[in-house]
mmCIF file of C-alpha atoms in Angstrom:
data_model
loop_
_atom_site.group_PDB
_atom_site.id
_atom_site.type_symbol
_atom_site.label_atom_id
_atom_site.label_comp_id
_atom_site.label_asym_id
_atom_site.label_seq_id
_atom_site.Cartn_x
_atom_site.Cartn_y
_atom_site.Cartn_z
ATOM 1 C CA MET A 190 0.181 -25.627 5.058
ATOM 2 C CA LYS A 191 3.236 -26.525 7.134
ATOM 3 C CA ALA A 192 6.502 -24.617 7.019
ATOM 4 C CA GLY A 193 8.728 -25.583 4.126
ATOM 5 C CA ASP A 194 9.570 -25.030 0.463
ATOM 6 C CA TYR A 195 7.185 -26.351 -2.186
ATOM 7 C CA ASN A 196 7.659 -26.462 -5.978
ATOM 8 C CA GLU A 197 4.297 -26.695 -7.681
ATOM 9 C CA ASN A 198 1.560 -24.866 -9.564
ATOM 10 C CA VAL A 199 -1.603 -24.682 -7.492
ATOM 11 C CA GLU A 200 -4.808 -24.579 -9.562
ATOM 12 C CA ILE A 201 -7.955 -23.813 -7.581
ATOM 13 C CA ALA A 202 -11.276 -24.452 -9.325
ATOM 14 C CA THR A 203 -13.329 -25.157 -6.201
ATOM 15 C CA ALA A 204 -15.435 -22.527 -4.464
ATOM 16 C CA TYR A 205 -15.272 -21.837 -0.729
ATOM 17 C CA LEU A 206 -11.734 -23.150 -0.399
ATOM 18 C CA THR A 207 -9.188 -21.743 2.047
ATOM 19 C CA LEU A 208 -5.429 -22.213 1.680
ATOM 20 C CA ALA A 209 -3.575 -20.903 4.714
ATOM 21 C CA GLY A 210 0.180 -21.078 5.127
ATOM 22 C CA LYS A 211 1.978 -20.711 8.432
ATOM 23 C CA GLY A 212 3.366 -17.383 7.226
ATOM 24 C CA ALA A 213 5.161 -15.890 4.240
ATOM 25 C CA ASP A 214 8.431 -16.072 6.168
ATOM 26 C CA VAL A 215 8.272 -19.870 6.566
ATOM 27 C CA VAL A 216 6.188 -21.231 3.657
ATOM 28 C CA THR A 217 7.497 -20.726 0.108
ATOM 29 C CA VAL A 218 5.679 -21.949 -2.990
ATOM 30 C CA THR A 219 7.734 -21.723 -6.194
ATOM 31 C CA ALA A 220 6.212 -22.340 -9.611
ATOM 32 C CA ALA A 221 7.225 -25.082 -11.969
ATOM 33 C CA SER A 222 7.955 -23.814 -15.493
ATOM 34 C CA ASP A 223 5.502 -22.005 -17.743
ATOM 35 C CA ASP A 224 2.684 -21.325 -15.318
ATOM 36 C CA HIS A 225 1.349 -19.226 -12.464
ATOM 37 C CA VAL A 226 2.107 -20.241 -8.893
ATOM 38 C CA PHE A 227 -1.516 -19.944 -7.688
ATOM 39 C CA GLU A 228 -4.328 -19.846 -10.272
ATOM 40 C CA VAL A 229 -7.881 -19.260 -8.994
ATOM 41 C CA THR A 230 -10.878 -19.739 -11.303
ATOM 42 C CA ASP A 231 -13.755 -20.020 -8.813
ATOM 43 C CA ASN A 232 -15.370 -17.829 -6.159
ATOM 44 C CA HIS A 233 -14.974 -17.425 -2.407
ATOM 45 C CA VAL A 234 -11.366 -18.611 -2.254
ATOM 46 C CA ASN A 235 -9.004 -17.463 0.505
ATOM 47 C CA ILE A 236 -5.213 -17.534 0.110
ATOM 48 C CA SER A 237 -3.010 -16.294 2.939
ATOM 49 C CA GLY A 238 0.388 -16.724 4.530
ATOM 50 C CA PHE A 239 2.592 -17.725 1.577
ATOM 51 C CA ASN A 240 5.821 -16.573 -0.007
ATOM 52 C CA VAL A 241 4.962 -16.865 -3.713
ATOM 53 C CA ALA A 242 7.836 -16.755 -6.198
ATOM 54 C CA GLY A 243 9.284 -17.972 -9.457
ATOM 55 C CA ALA A 244 6.408 -17.713 -11.949
ATOM 56 C CA THR A 245 8.161 -18.082 -15.325
ATOM 57 C CA GLY A 246 7.552 -19.344 -18.827
ATOM 58 C CA ALA A 247 7.357 -18.692 -22.524
ATOM 59 C CA THR A 248 4.161 -16.692 -22.064
ATOM 60 C CA GLY A 249 6.228 -14.233 -20.054
ATOM 61 C CA ILE A 250 4.275 -11.462 -18.459
ATOM 62 C CA SER A 251 0.983 -13.427 -18.342
ATOM 63 C CA ASN A 252 2.408 -15.619 -15.589
ATOM 64 C CA ALA A 253 1.931 -14.302 -12.074
ATOM 65 C CA GLY A 254 2.531 -15.232 -8.480
ATOM 66 C CA ILE A 255 -1.190 -15.216 -7.694
ATOM 67 C CA TYR A 256 -3.595 -15.145 -10.663
ATOM 68 C CA LEU A 257 -7.375 -14.764 -10.411
ATOM 69 C CA LYS A 258 -9.341 -15.466 -13.613
ATOM 70 C CA GLY A 259 -13.076 -14.764 -13.502
ATOM 71 C CA ALA A 260 -13.039 -15.127 -9.718
ATOM 72 C CA GLY A 261 -15.101 -13.175 -7.204
ATOM 73 C CA HIS A 262 -15.431 -12.701 -3.459
ATOM 74 C CA CYS A 263 -11.909 -13.983 -2.809
ATOM 75 C CA ASN A 264 -9.589 -12.802 -0.046
ATOM 76 C CA ILE A 265 -5.872 -12.644 -0.829
ATOM 77 C CA SER A 266 -3.987 -11.623 2.297
ATOM 78 C CA ASP A 267 -0.605 -11.665 4.036
ATOM 79 C CA ASN A 268 1.316 -13.066 1.072
ATOM 80 C CA ASN A 269 4.706 -12.088 -0.325
ATOM 81 C CA CYS A 270 4.483 -12.234 -4.130
ATOM 82 C CA SER A 271 7.981 -11.320 -5.258
ATOM 83 C CA TYR A 272 10.643 -12.281 -7.814
ATOM 84 C CA ASN A 273 8.210 -13.491 -10.452
ATOM 85 C CA ASP A 274 8.900 -13.131 -14.179
ATOM 86 C CA GLY A 275 5.414 -11.665 -14.586
ATOM 87 C CA ASN A 276 3.106 -9.785 -12.239
ATOM 88 C CA GLY A 277 3.108 -10.328 -8.504
ATOM 89 C CA ILE A 278 -0.698 -10.405 -8.194
ATOM 90 C CA TYR A 279 -2.936 -10.426 -11.293
ATOM 91 C CA LEU A 280 -6.722 -10.022 -11.300
ATOM 92 C CA ASP A 281 -8.198 -10.851 -14.719
ATOM 93 C CA SER A 282 -11.946 -10.232 -15.166
ATOM 94 C CA SER A 283 -12.281 -10.683 -11.418
ATOM 95 C CA SER A 284 -14.507 -8.565 -9.186
ATOM 96 C CA ASN A 285 -15.533 -8.109 -5.551
ATOM 97 C CA ASN A 286 -12.232 -9.382 -4.183
ATOM 98 C CA THR A 287 -10.050 -8.085 -1.352
ATOM 99 C CA LEU A 288 -6.259 -7.765 -1.444
ATOM 100 C CA LEU A 289 -4.994 -7.116 2.085
ATOM 101 C CA ASN A 290 -1.517 -6.930 3.648
ATOM 102 C CA ASN A 291 0.312 -8.377 0.653
ATOM 103 C CA THR A 292 3.799 -7.517 -0.588
ATOM 104 C CA ALA A 293 4.516 -7.479 -4.324
ATOM 105 C CA SER A 294 8.142 -6.567 -4.932
ATOM 106 C CA ASN A 295 10.970 -7.168 -7.395
ATOM 107 C CA ASN A 296 8.704 -8.613 -10.063
ATOM 108 C CA GLU A 297 9.534 -8.240 -13.753
ATOM 109 C CA GLY A 298 5.975 -7.124 -14.499
ATOM 110 C CA ASP A 299 3.590 -5.030 -12.431
ATOM 111 C CA GLY A 300 3.519 -5.562 -8.712
ATOM 112 C CA ILE A 301 -0.296 -5.642 -8.806
ATOM 113 C CA TYR A 302 -2.244 -5.736 -12.083
ATOM 114 C CA LEU A 303 -6.004 -5.499 -12.601
ATOM 115 C CA ASP A 304 -7.452 -6.122 -16.075
ATOM 116 C CA SER A 305 -11.205 -5.769 -16.699
ATOM 117 C CA SER A 306 -11.835 -6.089 -12.967
ATOM 118 C CA SER A 307 -14.170 -4.041 -10.771
ATOM 119 C CA ASN A 308 -15.364 -3.499 -7.209
ATOM 120 C CA ASN A 309 -12.179 -4.811 -5.639
ATOM 121 C CA THR A 310 -10.660 -3.397 -2.448
ATOM 122 C CA LEU A 311 -6.876 -3.060 -2.107
ATOM 123 C CA LEU A 312 -5.738 -2.174 1.408
ATOM 124 C CA ASN A 313 -2.436 -2.223 3.324
ATOM 125 C CA ASN A 314 -0.430 -3.697 0.449
ATOM 126 C CA THR A 315 3.178 -2.867 -0.464
ATOM 127 C CA ALA A 316 4.429 -2.734 -4.056
ATOM 128 C CA SER A 317 8.091 -1.821 -4.451
ATOM 129 C CA ASN A 318 11.009 -2.217 -6.847
ATOM 130 C CA ASN A 319 8.926 -3.691 -9.637
ATOM 131 C CA GLU A 320 10.188 -3.669 -13.245
ATOM 132 C CA TYR A 321 10.030 -0.430 -15.218
ATOM 133 C CA ASP A 322 12.120 -1.009 -18.356
ATOM 134 C CA GLY A 323 9.126 -2.476 -20.162
ATOM 135 C CA GLY A 324 6.703 0.181 -18.925
ATOM 136 C CA TYR A 325 5.396 -1.740 -15.941
ATOM 137 C CA TYR A 326 4.213 -0.255 -12.656
ATOM 138 C CA GLY A 327 3.907 -0.870 -8.965
ATOM 139 C CA ILE A 328 0.171 -1.089 -9.623
ATOM 140 C CA GLU A 329 -1.672 -0.960 -12.945
ATOM 141 C CA LEU A 330 -5.417 -0.866 -13.571
ATOM 142 C CA TYR A 331 -6.406 -1.505 -17.195
ATOM 143 C CA ASP A 332 -10.046 -1.274 -18.305
ATOM 144 C CA SER A 333 -10.973 -1.605 -14.638
ATOM 145 C CA SER A 334 -13.338 0.655 -12.681
ATOM 146 C CA ASP A 335 -15.033 1.101 -9.307
ATOM 147 C CA ASN A 336 -12.092 -0.285 -7.353
ATOM 148 C CA LEU A 337 -11.042 1.173 -3.990
ATOM 149 C CA ILE A 338 -7.309 1.515 -3.338
ATOM 150 C CA TYR A 339 -6.103 3.109 -0.093
ATOM 151 C CA ASN A 340 -3.513 2.859 2.675
ATOM 152 C CA ASN A 341 -1.032 1.068 0.412
ATOM 153 C CA TYR A 342 2.705 1.698 0.024
ATOM 154 C CA PHE A 343 4.119 2.316 -3.462
ATOM 155 C CA ASP A 344 7.854 2.721 -4.082
ATOM 156 C CA ASN A 345 8.665 2.036 -7.736
ATOM 157 C CA THR A 346 10.216 3.991 -10.587
ATOM 158 C CA ASN A 347 6.724 4.058 -12.136
ATOM 159 C CA ASN A 348 4.226 3.834 -9.312
ATOM 160 C CA ALA A 349 0.761 3.647 -10.851
ATOM 161 C CA TYR A 350 -1.294 3.629 -14.047
ATOM 162 C CA ASP A 351 -5.085 3.728 -14.307
ATOM 163 C CA ASN A 352 -7.184 4.198 -17.448
ATOM 164 C CA GLY A 353 -10.521 3.557 -15.714
ATOM 165 C CA VAL A 354 -12.484 5.363 -13.004
ATOM 166 C CA ASN A 355 -11.339 4.246 -9.560
ATOM 167 C CA THR A 356 -11.050 5.624 -6.032
ATOM 168 C CA TRP A 357 -7.528 6.043 -4.661
ATOM 169 C CA ASN A 358 -8.326 7.245 -1.146
ATOM 170 C CA THR A 359 -10.921 6.939 1.566
ATOM 171 C CA THR A 360 -12.351 9.698 3.756
ATOM 172 C CA LYS A 361 -9.834 11.091 6.241
ATOM 173 C CA THR A 362 -10.257 8.938 9.355
ATOM 174 C CA PRO A 363 -8.292 8.788 12.645
ATOM 175 C CA GLY A 364 -6.161 5.649 12.769
ATOM 176 C CA LEU A 365 -2.633 4.348 12.275
ATOM 177 C CA ASN A 366 -1.746 4.355 8.586
ATOM 178 C CA ILE A 367 0.739 2.182 6.701
ATOM 179 C CA ILE A 368 3.671 4.579 7.298
ATOM 180 C CA GLY A 369 2.921 5.256 10.962
ATOM 181 C CA GLY A 370 0.853 8.432 10.648
ATOM 182 C CA SER A 371 -2.226 9.249 12.697
ATOM 183 C CA PHE A 372 -4.828 9.341 9.914
ATOM 184 C CA ILE A 373 -6.055 6.928 7.248
ATOM 185 C CA GLY A 374 -6.595 8.582 3.868
ATOM 186 C CA GLY A 375 -4.853 7.713 0.627
ATOM 187 C CA ASN A 376 -1.643 5.881 -0.207
ATOM 188 C CA TYR A 377 2.076 6.462 0.246
ATOM 189 C CA TRP A 378 3.828 7.420 -3.011
ATOM 190 C CA SER A 379 7.618 7.513 -3.125
ATOM 191 C CA ASP A 380 7.581 10.278 -5.764
ATOM 192 C CA TYR A 381 5.004 12.550 -4.099
ATOM 193 C CA LYS A 382 6.140 16.193 -4.148
ATOM 194 C CA GLY A 383 3.682 17.790 -1.734
ATOM 195 C CA ASN A 384 4.079 18.510 1.967
ATOM 196 C CA ASP A 385 1.958 18.507 5.101
ATOM 197 C CA PRO A 386 1.387 22.069 6.381
ATOM 198 C CA ASP A 387 -1.218 21.144 9.002
ATOM 199 C CA GLY A 388 0.647 18.127 10.372
ATOM 200 C CA ASP A 389 -2.105 15.551 9.914
ATOM 201 C CA GLY A 390 0.105 13.218 7.864
ATOM 202 C CA LEU A 391 -1.876 13.810 4.661
ATOM 203 C CA GLY A 392 -0.460 15.856 1.797
ATOM 204 C CA ASN A 393 -1.550 19.371 0.895
ATOM 205 C CA MET A 394 -2.074 18.546 -2.782
ATOM 206 C CA SER A 395 -3.382 15.535 -4.644
ATOM 207 C CA TYR A 396 -1.218 12.895 -6.310
ATOM 208 C CA SER A 397 -1.940 12.387 -10.006
ATOM 209 C CA ILE A 398 -2.136 8.823 -11.315
ATOM 210 C CA ASP A 399 -0.783 8.181 -14.820
ATOM 211 C CA GLY A 400 -3.491 7.318 -17.319
ATOM 212 C CA ASP A 401 -6.917 8.916 -17.433
ATOM 213 C CA GLY A 402 -7.107 11.652 -14.799
ATOM 214 C CA ASN A 403 -7.425 9.711 -11.549
ATOM 215 C CA SER A 404 -5.977 11.187 -8.354
ATOM 216 C CA ASP A 405 -5.244 10.293 -4.764
ATOM 217 C CA TYR A 406 -6.702 13.234 -2.842
ATOM 218 C CA HIS A 407 -5.207 12.298 0.534
ATOM 219 C CA PRO A 408 -1.654 11.046 -0.196
ATOM 220 C CA LEU A 409 0.271 10.001 2.899
ATOM 221 C CA CYS A 410 3.273 11.992 4.095
ATOM 222 C CA PRO A 411 5.899 10.245 6.231
ATOM 223 C CA PRO A 412 6.472 11.552 9.755
ATOM 224 C CA SER A 413 9.414 13.936 9.974
ATOM 225 C CA SER A 414 12.690 12.724 11.446
ATOM 226 C CA VAL A 415 12.915 16.058 13.317
ATOM 227 C CA LYS A 416 11.142 15.829 16.664
ATOM 228 C CA GLY A 417 8.322 18.359 16.824
ATOM 229 C CA ASP A 418 8.324 19.043 13.068
ATOM 230 C CA LEU A 419 4.600 18.579 12.680
ATOM 231 C CA ASN A 420 4.200 20.023 9.182
ATOM 232 C CA GLY A 421 6.995 17.895 7.735
ATOM 233 C CA ASP A 422 9.117 20.682 6.278
ATOM 234 C CA GLY A 423 12.279 19.444 7.987
ATOM 235 C CA THR A 424 12.677 22.287 10.495
ATOM 236 C CA LEU A 425 11.102 23.542 13.711
ATOM 237 C CA THR A 426 9.139 26.761 13.218
ATOM 238 C CA PRO A 427 6.310 28.632 14.976
ATOM 239 C CA ALA A 428 3.965 26.912 12.506
ATOM 240 C CA ASP A 429 4.693 23.602 14.256
ATOM 241 C CA ALA A 430 3.893 25.172 17.623
ATOM 242 C CA ALA A 431 0.597 26.440 16.216
ATOM 243 C CA ILE A 432 -0.296 22.925 15.071
ATOM 244 C CA ALA A 433 0.501 21.520 18.516
ATOM 245 C CA LEU A 434 -1.624 24.189 20.190
ATOM 246 C CA ARG A 435 -4.553 23.426 17.901
ATOM 247 C CA LEU A 436 -4.243 19.735 18.744
ATOM 248 C CA ALA A 437 -4.151 20.586 22.445
ATOM 249 C CA VAL A 438 -7.334 22.650 22.190
ATOM 250 C CA THR A 439 -9.224 19.980 20.260
ATOM 251 C CA GLY A 440 -7.941 17.146 22.430
ATOM 252 C CA ALA A 441 -6.679 15.227 19.402
ATOM 253 C CA CYS A 442 -4.126 12.474 19.968
ATOM 254 C CA ASP A 443 -0.864 12.753 18.013
ATOM 255 C CA ASP A 444 2.307 11.075 19.254
ATOM 256 C CA ALA A 445 4.494 13.363 17.136
ATOM 257 C CA ALA A 446 3.086 16.444 18.879
ATOM 258 C CA ASP A 447 3.571 14.992 22.374
ATOM 259 C CA VAL A 448 7.167 16.212 22.628
ATOM 260 C CA SER A 449 7.006 16.287 26.433
ATOM 261 C CA GLY A 450 6.279 12.562 26.472
ATOM 262 C CA ASP A 451 3.479 12.712 29.030
ATOM 263 C CA GLY A 452 0.987 10.856 26.849
ATOM 264 C CA THR A 453 -1.163 13.848 25.892
ATOM 265 C CA VAL A 454 -0.841 16.925 23.703
ATOM 266 C CA THR A 455 -1.059 20.102 25.778
ATOM 267 C CA SER A 456 -0.049 23.751 25.576
ATOM 268 C CA LEU A 457 3.260 22.690 27.158
ATOM 269 C CA ASP A 458 4.139 20.799 23.988
ATOM 270 C CA ALA A 459 3.349 23.868 21.885
ATOM 271 C CA LEU A 460 5.523 26.013 24.155
ATOM 272 C CA MET A 461 8.425 23.563 23.997
ATOM 273 C CA ILE A 462 8.286 23.515 20.193
ATOM 274 C CA LEU A 463 8.100 27.316 20.041
ATOM 275 C CA GLN A 464 11.109 27.708 22.332
ATOM 276 C CA ALA A 465 13.125 25.143 20.373
ATOM 277 C CA ALA A 466 12.267 26.925 17.125
ATOM 278 C CA ALA A 467 13.303 30.306 18.551
ATOM 279 C CA ASP A 468 16.588 28.963 19.903
ATOM 280 C CA MET A 469 17.156 26.835 16.766
ATOM 281 C CA VAL A 470 17.840 23.728 18.844
ATOM 282 C CA GLU A 471 16.554 20.165 18.696
ATOM 283 C CA LEU A 472 14.049 18.856 21.194
#
């Protein structure tokens, strides 16, 4: 779809259909009254590259930016679903779908809502500043199980609710995560209270999800603003030097530990951190 602003409700009841916008920054689709913006009721549908806004109506929270009803094997990616009266993205009795690289922010319902939906994968999405006065969340899973949710960014007053059995992290794997860390694991939570004593960018304690006992066992910790602070406690200490030395011995790559800037982590980096900690100076 070409760049521009469109005012319409898009109903998709045809399988194997792809709708691709030129990008969420240049293609905006705004709903007419009393309906979803995109409504998908068939399988194997791809929607990408749209700014999706303005879902309103008397039915209130049931209206969403992107709504899947009984749909499977769909890919919803690179969309901005924000400023809707209901949920940003809503999966209703929909399974085996992928939500990738979407933003769901400033909605009056949940950013992302799954109801009676299973075996979906949610990866690299951002849900922030979504409504909380009515008990809504950045992401909510209701009567939904066997979904995989990892490497997403959640910054809401109420971040998550889950009354099913779902997986909120993947196995710790080297790779750039959504907040710039060196390992893929769980999700970023704005209200996470743990820290990162070993400097791998993953928290030292799990993050509990509201609802029925689910947890993110590898919550993401943001890189410290203090150069060389590898455990994220806000100061340089010998513990940071020990982390750098361990990385040097194992040959692991970590830009935060390469304080010398030579492209590798060596014992020199550990020594520089140790000296800075002893002298209480910044690197």
